[in-house]
mmCIF file of C-alpha atoms in Angstrom:
data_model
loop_
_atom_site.group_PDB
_atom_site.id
_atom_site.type_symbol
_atom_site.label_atom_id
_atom_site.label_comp_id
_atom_site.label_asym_id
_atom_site.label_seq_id
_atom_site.Cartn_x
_atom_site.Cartn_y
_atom_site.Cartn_z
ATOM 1 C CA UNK A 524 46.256 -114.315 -1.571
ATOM 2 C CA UNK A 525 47.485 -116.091 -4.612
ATOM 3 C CA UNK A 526 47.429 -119.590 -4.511
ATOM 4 C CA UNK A 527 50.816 -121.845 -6.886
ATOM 5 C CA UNK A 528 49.822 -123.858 -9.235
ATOM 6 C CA UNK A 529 51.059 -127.647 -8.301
ATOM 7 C CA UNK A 530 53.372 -128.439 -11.358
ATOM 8 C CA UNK A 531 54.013 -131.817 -12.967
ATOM 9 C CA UNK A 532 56.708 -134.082 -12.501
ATOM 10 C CA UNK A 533 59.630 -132.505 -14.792
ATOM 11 C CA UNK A 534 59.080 -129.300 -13.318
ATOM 12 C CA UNK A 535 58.846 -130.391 -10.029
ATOM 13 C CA UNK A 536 62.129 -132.270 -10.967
ATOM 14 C CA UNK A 537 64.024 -129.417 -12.684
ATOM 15 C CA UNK A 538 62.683 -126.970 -9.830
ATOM 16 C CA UNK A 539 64.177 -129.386 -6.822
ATOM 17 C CA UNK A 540 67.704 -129.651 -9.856
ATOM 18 C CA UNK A 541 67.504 -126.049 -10.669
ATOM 19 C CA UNK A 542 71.035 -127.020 -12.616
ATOM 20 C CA UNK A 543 69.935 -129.968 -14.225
ATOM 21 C CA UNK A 544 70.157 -130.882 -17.931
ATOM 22 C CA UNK A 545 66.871 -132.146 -19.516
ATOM 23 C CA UNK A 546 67.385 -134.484 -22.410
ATOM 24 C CA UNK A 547 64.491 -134.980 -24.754
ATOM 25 C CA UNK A 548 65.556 -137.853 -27.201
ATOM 26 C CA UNK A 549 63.907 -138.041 -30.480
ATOM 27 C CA UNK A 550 62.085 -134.821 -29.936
ATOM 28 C CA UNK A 551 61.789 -134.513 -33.522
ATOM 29 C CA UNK A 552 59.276 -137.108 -33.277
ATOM 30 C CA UNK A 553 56.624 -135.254 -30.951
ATOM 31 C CA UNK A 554 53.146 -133.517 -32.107
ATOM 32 C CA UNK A 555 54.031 -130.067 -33.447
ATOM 33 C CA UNK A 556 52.391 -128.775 -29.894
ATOM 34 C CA UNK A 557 55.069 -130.109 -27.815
ATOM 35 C CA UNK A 558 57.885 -128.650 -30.179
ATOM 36 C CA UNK A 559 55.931 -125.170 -29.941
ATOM 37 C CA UNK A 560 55.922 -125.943 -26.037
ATOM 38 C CA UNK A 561 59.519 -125.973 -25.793
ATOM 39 C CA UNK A 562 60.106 -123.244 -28.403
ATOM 40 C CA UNK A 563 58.098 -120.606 -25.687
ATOM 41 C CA UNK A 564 60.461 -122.015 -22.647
ATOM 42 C CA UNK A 565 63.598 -122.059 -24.276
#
């Protein structure tokens, strides 16, 4: 039996909104780790 991983709260979010739009303002600011985060999901 495989057991799901509890997510955080923007995935949790975006999985209840499965159409919602997630705005990330002054991204360009974020560690280099969070940019290469998004890079793998989008």
């Amino acid at each position: 039996m495989w057991a799901m991983a509890r997510g955080g709260v923007l995935t949790e979010a975006v999985r209840r909104h499965p159409w919602s739009v997630v705005l990330l303002d002054e991204i360009e600011k974020a560690h280099h780790d969070v940019h290469e985060l998004f890079y793998q999901v989008v």
